[in-house]
Short mmCIF file of C-alpha atoms and ligand atoms in Angstrom, two decimals:
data_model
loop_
_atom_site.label_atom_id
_atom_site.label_comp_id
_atom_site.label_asym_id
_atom_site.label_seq_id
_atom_site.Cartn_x
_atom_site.Cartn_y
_atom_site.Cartn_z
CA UNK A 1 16.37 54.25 -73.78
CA UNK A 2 16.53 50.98 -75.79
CA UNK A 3 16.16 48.31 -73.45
CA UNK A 4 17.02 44.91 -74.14
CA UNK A 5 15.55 42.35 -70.85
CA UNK A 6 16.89 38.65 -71.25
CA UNK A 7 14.64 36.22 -69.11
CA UNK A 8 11.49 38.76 -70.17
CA UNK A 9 8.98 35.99 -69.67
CA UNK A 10 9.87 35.90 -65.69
CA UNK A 11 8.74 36.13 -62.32
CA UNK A 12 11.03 40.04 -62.44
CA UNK A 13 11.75 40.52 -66.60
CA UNK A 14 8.05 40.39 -67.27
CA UNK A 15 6.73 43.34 -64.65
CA UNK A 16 10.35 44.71 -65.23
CA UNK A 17 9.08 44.88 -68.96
CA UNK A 18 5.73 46.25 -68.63
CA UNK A 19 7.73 48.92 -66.24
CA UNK A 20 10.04 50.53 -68.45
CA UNK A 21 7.41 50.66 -71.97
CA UNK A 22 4.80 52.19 -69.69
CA UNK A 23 7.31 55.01 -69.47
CA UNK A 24 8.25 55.12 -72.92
CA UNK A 25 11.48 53.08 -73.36
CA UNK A 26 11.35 50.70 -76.41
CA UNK A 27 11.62 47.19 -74.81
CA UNK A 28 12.46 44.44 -76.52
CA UNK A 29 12.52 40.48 -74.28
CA UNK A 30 14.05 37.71 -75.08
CA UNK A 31 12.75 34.44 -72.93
CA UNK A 32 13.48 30.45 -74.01
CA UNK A 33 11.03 29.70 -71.79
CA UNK A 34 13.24 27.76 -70.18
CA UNK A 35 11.53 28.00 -66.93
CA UNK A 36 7.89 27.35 -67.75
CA UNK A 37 9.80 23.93 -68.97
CA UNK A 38 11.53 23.19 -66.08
CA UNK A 39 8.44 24.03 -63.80
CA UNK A 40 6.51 22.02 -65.74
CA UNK A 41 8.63 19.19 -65.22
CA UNK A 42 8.69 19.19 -61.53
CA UNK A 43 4.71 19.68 -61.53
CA UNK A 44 5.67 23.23 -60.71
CA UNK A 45 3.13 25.13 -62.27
CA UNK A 46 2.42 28.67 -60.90
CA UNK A 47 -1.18 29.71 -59.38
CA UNK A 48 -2.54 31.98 -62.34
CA UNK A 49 -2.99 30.77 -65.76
CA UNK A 50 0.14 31.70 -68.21
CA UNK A 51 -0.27 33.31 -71.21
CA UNK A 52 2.52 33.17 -73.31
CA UNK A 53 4.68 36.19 -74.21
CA UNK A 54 3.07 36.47 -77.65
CA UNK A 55 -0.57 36.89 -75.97
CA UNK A 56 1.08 38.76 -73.04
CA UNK A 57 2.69 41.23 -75.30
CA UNK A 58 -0.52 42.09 -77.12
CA UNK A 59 -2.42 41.83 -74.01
CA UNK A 60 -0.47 44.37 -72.76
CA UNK A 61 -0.39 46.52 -76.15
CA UNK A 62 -4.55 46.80 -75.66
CA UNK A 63 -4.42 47.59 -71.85
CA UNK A 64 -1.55 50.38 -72.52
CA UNK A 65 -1.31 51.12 -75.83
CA UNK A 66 2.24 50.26 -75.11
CA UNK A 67 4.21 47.81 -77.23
CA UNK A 68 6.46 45.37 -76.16
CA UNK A 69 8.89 43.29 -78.66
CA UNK A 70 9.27 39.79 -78.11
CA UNK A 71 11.80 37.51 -79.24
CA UNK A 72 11.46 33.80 -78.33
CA UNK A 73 15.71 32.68 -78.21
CA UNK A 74 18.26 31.11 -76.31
CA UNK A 75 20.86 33.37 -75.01
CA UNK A 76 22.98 30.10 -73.77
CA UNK A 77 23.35 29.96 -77.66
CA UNK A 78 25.93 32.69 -78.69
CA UNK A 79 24.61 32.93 -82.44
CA UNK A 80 21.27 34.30 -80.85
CA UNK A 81 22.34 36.13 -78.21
CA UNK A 82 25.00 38.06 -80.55
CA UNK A 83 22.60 38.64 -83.33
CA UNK A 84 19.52 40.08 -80.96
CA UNK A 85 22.10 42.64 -79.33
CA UNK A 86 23.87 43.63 -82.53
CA UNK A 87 19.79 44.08 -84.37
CA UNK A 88 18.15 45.59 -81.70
CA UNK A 89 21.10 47.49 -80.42
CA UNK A 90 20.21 48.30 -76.96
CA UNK A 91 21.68 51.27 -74.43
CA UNK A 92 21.19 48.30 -71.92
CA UNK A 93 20.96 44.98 -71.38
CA UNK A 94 18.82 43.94 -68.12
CA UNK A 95 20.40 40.24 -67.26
CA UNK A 96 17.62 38.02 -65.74
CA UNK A 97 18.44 34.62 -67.98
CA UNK A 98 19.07 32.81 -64.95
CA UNK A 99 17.79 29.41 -63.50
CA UNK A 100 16.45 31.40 -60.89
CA UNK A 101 15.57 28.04 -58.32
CA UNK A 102 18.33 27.09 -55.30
CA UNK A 103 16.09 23.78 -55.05
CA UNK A 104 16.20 23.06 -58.47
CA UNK A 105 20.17 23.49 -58.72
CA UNK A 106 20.24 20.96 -55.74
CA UNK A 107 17.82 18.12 -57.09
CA UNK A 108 20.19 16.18 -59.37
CA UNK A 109 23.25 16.15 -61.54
CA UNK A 110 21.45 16.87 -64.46
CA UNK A 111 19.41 19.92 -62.91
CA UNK A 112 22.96 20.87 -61.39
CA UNK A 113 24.68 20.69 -64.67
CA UNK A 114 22.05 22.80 -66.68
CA UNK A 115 22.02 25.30 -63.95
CA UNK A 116 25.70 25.92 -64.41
CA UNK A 117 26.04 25.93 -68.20
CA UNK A 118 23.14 27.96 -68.59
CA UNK A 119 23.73 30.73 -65.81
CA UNK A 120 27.41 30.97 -66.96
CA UNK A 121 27.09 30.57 -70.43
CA UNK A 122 24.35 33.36 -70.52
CA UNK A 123 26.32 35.51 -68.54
CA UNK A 124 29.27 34.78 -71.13
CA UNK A 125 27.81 35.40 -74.32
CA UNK A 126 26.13 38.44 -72.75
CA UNK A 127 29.94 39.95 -72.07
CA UNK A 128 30.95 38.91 -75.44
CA UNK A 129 27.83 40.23 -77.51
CA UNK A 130 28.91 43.36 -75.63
CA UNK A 131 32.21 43.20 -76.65
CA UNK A 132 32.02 42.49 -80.20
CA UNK A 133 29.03 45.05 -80.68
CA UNK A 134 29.03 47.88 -78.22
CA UNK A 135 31.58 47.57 -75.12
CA UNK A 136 29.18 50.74 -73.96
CA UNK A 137 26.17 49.00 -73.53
CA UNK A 138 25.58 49.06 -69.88
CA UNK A 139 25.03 45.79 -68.04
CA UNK A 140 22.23 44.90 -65.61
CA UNK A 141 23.05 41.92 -64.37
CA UNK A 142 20.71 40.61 -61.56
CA UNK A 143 22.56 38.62 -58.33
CA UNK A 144 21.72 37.75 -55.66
CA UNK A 145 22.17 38.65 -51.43
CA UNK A 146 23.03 34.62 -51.35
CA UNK A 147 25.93 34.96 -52.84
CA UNK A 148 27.26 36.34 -49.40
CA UNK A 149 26.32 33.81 -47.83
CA UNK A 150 25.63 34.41 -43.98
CA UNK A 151 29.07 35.83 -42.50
CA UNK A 152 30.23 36.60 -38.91
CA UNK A 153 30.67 39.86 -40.17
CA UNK A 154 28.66 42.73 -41.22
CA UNK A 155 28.02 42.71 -44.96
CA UNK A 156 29.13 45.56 -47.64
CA UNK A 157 27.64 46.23 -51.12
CA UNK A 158 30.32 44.15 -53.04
CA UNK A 159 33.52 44.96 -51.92
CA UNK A 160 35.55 45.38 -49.21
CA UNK A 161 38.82 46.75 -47.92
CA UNK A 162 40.95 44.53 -46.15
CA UNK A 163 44.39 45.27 -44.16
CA UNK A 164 47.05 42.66 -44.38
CA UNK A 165 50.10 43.27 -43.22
CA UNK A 166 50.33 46.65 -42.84
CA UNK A 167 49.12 47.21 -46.65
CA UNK A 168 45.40 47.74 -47.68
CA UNK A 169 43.99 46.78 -51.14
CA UNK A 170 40.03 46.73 -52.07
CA UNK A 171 38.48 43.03 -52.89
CA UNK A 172 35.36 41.86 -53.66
CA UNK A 173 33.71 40.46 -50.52
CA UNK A 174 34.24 37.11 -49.93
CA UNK A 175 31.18 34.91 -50.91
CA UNK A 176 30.06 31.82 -49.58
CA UNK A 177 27.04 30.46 -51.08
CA UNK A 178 23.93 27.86 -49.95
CA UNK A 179 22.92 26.17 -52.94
CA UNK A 180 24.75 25.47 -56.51
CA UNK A 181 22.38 28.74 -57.79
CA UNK A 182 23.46 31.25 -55.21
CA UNK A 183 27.02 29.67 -56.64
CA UNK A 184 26.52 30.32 -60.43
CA UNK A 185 25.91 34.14 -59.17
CA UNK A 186 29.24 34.11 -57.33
CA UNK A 187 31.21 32.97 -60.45
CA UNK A 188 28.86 35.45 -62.29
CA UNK A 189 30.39 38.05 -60.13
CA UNK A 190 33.52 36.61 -61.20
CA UNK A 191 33.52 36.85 -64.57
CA UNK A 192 31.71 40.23 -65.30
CA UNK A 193 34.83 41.81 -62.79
CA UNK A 194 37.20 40.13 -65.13
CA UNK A 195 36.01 41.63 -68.13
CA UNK A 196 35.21 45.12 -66.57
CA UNK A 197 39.09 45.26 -65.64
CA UNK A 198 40.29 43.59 -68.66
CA UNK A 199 37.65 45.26 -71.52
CA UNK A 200 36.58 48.51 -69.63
CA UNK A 201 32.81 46.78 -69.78
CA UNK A 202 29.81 48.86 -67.91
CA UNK A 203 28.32 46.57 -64.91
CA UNK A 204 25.72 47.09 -62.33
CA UNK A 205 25.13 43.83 -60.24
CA UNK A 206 22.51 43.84 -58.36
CA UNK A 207 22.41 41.52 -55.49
CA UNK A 208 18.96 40.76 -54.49
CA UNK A 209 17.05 38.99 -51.65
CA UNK A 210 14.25 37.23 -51.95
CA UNK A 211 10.97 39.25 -53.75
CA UNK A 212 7.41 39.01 -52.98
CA UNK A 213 4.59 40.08 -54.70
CA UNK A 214 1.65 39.99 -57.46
CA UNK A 215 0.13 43.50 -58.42
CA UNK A 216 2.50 46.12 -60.27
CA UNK A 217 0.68 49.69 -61.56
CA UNK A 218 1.19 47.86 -64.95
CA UNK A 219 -1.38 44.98 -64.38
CA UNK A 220 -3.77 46.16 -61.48
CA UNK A 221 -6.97 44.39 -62.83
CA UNK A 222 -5.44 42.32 -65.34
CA UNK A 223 -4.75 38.90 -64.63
CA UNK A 224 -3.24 38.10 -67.84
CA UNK A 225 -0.56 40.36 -67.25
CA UNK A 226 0.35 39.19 -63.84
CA UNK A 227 3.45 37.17 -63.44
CA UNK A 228 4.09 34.03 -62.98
CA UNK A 229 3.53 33.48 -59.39
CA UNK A 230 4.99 30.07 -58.07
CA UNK A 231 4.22 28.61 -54.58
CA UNK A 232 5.62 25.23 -55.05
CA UNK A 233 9.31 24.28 -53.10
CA UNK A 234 11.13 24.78 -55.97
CA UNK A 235 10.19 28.13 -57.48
CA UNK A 236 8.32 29.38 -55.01
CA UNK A 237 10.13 32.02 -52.79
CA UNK A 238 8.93 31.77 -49.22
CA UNK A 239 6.70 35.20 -48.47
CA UNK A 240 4.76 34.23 -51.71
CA UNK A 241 4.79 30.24 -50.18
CA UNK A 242 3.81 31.80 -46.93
CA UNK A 243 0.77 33.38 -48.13
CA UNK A 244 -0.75 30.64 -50.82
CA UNK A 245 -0.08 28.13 -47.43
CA UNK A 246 -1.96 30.57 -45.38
CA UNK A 247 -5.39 30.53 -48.12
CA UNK A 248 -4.67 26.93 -48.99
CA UNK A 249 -5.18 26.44 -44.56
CA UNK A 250 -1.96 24.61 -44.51
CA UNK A 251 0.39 25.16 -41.45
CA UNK A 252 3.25 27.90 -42.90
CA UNK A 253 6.75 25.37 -43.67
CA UNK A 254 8.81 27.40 -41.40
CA UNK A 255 12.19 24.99 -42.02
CA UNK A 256 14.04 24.21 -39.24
CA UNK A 257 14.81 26.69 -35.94
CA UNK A 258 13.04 29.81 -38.48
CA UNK A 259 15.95 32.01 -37.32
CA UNK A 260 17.23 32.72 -40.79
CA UNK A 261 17.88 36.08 -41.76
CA UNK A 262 17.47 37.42 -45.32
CA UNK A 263 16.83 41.12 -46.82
CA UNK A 264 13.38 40.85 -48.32
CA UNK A 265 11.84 43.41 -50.97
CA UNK A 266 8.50 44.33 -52.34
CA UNK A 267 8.38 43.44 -56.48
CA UNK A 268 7.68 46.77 -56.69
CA UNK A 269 10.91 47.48 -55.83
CA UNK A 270 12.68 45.78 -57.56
CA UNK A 271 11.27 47.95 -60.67
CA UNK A 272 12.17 50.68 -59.11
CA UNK A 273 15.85 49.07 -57.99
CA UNK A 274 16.23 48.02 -61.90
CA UNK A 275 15.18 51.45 -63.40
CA UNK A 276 17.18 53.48 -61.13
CA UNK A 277 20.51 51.56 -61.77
CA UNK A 278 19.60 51.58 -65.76
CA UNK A 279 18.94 55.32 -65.21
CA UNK A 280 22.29 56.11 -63.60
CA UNK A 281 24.68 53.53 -66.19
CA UNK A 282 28.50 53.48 -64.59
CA UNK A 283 31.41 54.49 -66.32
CA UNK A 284 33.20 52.33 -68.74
CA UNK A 285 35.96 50.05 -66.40
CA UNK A 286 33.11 50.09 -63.35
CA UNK A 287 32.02 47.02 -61.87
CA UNK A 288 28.87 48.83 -59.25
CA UNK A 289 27.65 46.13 -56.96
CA UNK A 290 24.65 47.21 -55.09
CA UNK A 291 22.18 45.49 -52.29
CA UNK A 292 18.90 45.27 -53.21
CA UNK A 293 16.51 44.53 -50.92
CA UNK A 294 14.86 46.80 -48.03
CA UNK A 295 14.29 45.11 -45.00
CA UNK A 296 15.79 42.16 -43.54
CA UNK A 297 13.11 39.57 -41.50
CA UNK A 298 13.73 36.32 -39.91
CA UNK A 299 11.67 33.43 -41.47
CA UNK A 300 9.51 33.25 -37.90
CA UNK A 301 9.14 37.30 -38.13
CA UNK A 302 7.87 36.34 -42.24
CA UNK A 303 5.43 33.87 -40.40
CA UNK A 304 4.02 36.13 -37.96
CA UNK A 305 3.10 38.91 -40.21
CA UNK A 306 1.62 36.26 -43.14
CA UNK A 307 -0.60 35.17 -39.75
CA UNK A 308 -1.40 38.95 -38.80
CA UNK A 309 -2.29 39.49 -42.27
CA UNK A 310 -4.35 36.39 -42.36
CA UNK A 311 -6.30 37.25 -39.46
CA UNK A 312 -6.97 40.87 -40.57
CA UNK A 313 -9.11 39.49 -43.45
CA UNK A 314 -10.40 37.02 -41.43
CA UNK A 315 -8.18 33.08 -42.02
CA UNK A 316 -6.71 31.21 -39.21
CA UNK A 317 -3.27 30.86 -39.97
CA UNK A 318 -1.18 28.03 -38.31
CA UNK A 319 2.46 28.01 -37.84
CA UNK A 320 4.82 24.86 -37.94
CA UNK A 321 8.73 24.72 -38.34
CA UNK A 322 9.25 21.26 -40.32
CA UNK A 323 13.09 19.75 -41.10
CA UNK A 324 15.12 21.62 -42.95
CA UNK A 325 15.23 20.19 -46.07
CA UNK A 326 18.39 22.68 -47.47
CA UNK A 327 22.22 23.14 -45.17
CA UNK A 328 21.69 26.51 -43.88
CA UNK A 329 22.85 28.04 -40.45
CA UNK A 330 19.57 28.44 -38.78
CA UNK A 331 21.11 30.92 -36.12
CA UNK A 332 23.09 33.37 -37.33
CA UNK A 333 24.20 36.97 -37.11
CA UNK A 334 23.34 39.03 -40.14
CA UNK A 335 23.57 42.74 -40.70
CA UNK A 336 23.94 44.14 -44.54
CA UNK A 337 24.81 47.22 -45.79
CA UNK A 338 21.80 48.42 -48.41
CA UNK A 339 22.38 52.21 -49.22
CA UNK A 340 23.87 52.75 -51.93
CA UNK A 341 20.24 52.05 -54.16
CA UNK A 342 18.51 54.68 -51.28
CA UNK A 343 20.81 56.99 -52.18
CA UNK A 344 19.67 56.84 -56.11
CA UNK A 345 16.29 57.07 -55.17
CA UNK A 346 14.90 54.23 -53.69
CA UNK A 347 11.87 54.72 -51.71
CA UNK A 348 10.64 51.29 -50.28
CA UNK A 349 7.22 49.75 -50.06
CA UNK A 350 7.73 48.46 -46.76
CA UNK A 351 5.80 44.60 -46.22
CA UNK A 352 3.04 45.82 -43.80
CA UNK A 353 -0.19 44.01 -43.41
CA UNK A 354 -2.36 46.15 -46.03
CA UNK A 355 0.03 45.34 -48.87
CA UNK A 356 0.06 41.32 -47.45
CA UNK A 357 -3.47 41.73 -46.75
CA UNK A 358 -4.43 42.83 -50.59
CA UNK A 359 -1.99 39.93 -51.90
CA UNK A 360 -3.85 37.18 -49.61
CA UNK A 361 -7.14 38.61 -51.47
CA UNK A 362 -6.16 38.30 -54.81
CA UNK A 363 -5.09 34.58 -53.55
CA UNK A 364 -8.02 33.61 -52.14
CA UNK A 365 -9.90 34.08 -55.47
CA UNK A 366 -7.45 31.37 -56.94
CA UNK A 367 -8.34 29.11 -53.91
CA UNK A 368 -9.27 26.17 -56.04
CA UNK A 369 -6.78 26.26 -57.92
CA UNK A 370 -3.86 25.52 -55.11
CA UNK A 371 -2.60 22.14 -55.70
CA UNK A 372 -1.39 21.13 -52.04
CA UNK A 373 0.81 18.53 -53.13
CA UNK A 374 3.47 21.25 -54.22
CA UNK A 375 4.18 22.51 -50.89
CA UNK A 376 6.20 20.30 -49.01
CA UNK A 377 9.65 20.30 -50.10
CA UNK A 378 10.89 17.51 -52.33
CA UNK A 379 14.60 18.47 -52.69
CA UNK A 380 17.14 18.22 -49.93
CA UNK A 381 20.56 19.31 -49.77
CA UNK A 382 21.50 16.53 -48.32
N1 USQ B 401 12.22 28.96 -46.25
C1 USQ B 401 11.42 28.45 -45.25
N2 USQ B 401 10.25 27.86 -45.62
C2 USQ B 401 9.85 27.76 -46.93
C3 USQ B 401 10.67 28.29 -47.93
C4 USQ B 401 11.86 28.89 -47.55
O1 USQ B 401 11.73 28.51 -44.06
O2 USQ B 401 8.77 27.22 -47.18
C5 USQ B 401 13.49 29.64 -45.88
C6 USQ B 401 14.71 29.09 -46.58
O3 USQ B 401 15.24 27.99 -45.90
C7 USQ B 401 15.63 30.31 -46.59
C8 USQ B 401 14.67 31.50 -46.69
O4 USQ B 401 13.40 31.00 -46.31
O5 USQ B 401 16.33 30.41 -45.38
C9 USQ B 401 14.57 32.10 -48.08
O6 USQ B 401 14.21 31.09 -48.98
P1 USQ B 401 13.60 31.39 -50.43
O7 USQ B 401 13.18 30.07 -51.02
O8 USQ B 401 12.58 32.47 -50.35
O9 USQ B 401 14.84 32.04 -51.17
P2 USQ B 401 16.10 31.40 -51.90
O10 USQ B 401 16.00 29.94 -52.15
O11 USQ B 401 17.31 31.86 -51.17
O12 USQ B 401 16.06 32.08 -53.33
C10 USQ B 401 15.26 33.21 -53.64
C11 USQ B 401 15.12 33.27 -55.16
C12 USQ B 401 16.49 33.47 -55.77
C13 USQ B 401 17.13 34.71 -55.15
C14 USQ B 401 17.19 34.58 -53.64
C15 USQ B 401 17.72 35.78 -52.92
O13 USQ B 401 14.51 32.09 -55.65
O14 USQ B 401 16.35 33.57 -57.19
O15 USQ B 401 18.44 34.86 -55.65
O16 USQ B 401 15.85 34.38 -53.15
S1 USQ B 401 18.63 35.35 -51.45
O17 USQ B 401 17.84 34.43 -50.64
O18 USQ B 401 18.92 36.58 -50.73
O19 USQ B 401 19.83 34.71 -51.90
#
């Protein structure tokens, strides 16, 4: 397949790269770099060194003897985006040109307002590139589990039928978002269904939870093709936080009570999620939302096993809950349908204590380089 991932220089598009060239699609990224600028202004700057696409690329060409195409462009900006699709003319488009960070979308009005223009106007220009050059092309588009929010009510993968009086009809679920981020994916959402029922577009929207992980097949023993692994508040997602706070002897940030659910995955997963849905494309007119993630933890159950894991290789982990810096419900009942990506195929990597064990390792050799001052959280919600 031709493969075209927007957001390739990421925390997902670059392993999701490496993934689907090391079976013999051609790839082709696209990455502004938009969040190795951001991250650098908030003195967010991830734990390994960066290389930049370029170097990663041929880095990647001499470990493999796989290539990679790289295109350094804005997708925001419709002229690029349009041109890339209609030149490199891809079966499909994986969608990760997000500002991936809730914090970030919460710090100021500025961070809010390039949030939403980029996240919708990259989801935009996506649809229309598709539209003008191949309405076939099928869509990736990576969402996220937040944009459910944390209902009274079990969860279903993206829709749900509702009975009103007397009559039933089939919705999307209703969505209820944390942060102005989770929000962008809701009117996301929005706007892909829109043009799916109005332009018969292709869509698979994957709503995620929160990822964890360093080592991929792709770059076992290769730190230069590891991805950018953030432990700061801001980009840092907490399992990943968890264990550079664990090395770095800090107590884990558990915010508030600790009671809040989420459905968690292994990175490797979330190749495997991606290349199943690109594998299995919908039909034209099909909006397929699916739940990506495999197990769903509590943040105190995330603390406990970063402090089993800790003490299997021999650190003394401490645990403290600190304020909450974000408005969350800290209690809540949470139960969410994830079957539908089993049933292509899925089979999980499940977070036991060898796989957080083996990340805390490859941590601990970047010990110095853990910069405590970027753990605390410096954006509230409030
Ligand atoms: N949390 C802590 N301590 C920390 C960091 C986080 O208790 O030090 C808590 C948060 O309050 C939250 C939960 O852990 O309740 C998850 O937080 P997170 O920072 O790992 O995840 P989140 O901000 O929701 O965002 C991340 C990714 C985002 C993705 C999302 C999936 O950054 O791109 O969409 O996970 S989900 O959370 O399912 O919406």
């Amino acid at each position: 397949m031709r493969i075209l991932i927007l957001g390739g220089d990421g925390y997902l598009g670059w392993p999701t790269a490496m993934h689907f060239a090391a079976r013999g699609d051609e790839v082709c990224v696209v990455d502004n770099y938009l969040r190795r600028t951001i991250s650098q202004e908030t003195d967010s700057d991830p734990l390994f060194r960066l290389p930049d696409l370029d170097e990663r690329v041929a880095e990647f060409e001499r470990h493999s003897g796989k290539t990679i195409k790289a295109i350094i462009a804005d997708i925001a900006e419709f002229d690029q985006c349009s041109k890339i699709v209609e030149e490199f003319k891809p079966d499909t488009i994986i969608h990760y040109a997000e500002q991936p960070s809730a914090p970030y979308s919460m710090l100021n009005q500025p961070a809010a307002a390039l949030t939403l223009k980029n996240n919708l106007g990259t989801t935009f220009n996506v649809i229309w590139a598709a539209i003008n050059h191949n309405p076939k092309i099928h869509i990736v588009k990576l969402g996220t589990m937040g944009e459910y929010g944390t209902p009274n009510i079990d969860i279903e993968e993206g829709w749900l039928e509702i009975e009103h009086k007397g009559r039933k009809d089939k919705f999307l679920y209703p969505r209820a978002a944390g942060s102005l981020y989770h929000t962008t994916k809701v009117l996301d959402t929005d706007l892909l269904w829109f043009y799916v029922r109005t332009y018969n577009l292709r869509v698979t929207d994957l709503m995620q939870g929160p990822v964890y992980g360093l080592i991929t097949p792709q770059n076992v023993g290769n730190e230069a093709l590891f991805p950018n692994f953030h432990y700061d508040d801001i980009f840092g997602t907490v399992v990943n936080r968890f264990l550079v706070q664990a090395v770095a002897g800090i107590p884990l940030t558990v915010y508030g009570k600790g009671e809040q659910t989420r459905g968690y995955l292994n990175l490797n997963d979330t190749l495997q999620c991606v290349a199943l849905a690109a594998d299995s494309p919908v039909e034209s007119g099909d909006l397929r939302i699916l739940n990506q993630f495999t197990e769903q933890f509590t943040v105190n159950e995330l603390a406990e096993r970063v402090y089993d894991a800790g003490k299997n290789i021999g650190l003394e982990v401490e645990i403290k809950s600190i304020k909450n810096p974000r408005k969350e419900k800290e209690e809540h009942y949470y139960n969410a349908a994830h079957s539908g990506l089993l049933e292509l195929g899925l089979e999980p990597n499940y977070m036991t204590k060898e796989i957080l064990s083996e990340m805390l390792v490859h941590i601990s050799a970047k010990k110095d380089n853990i910069e405590t001052r970027k753990i605390m959280p410096r954006v509230s919600w409030s």
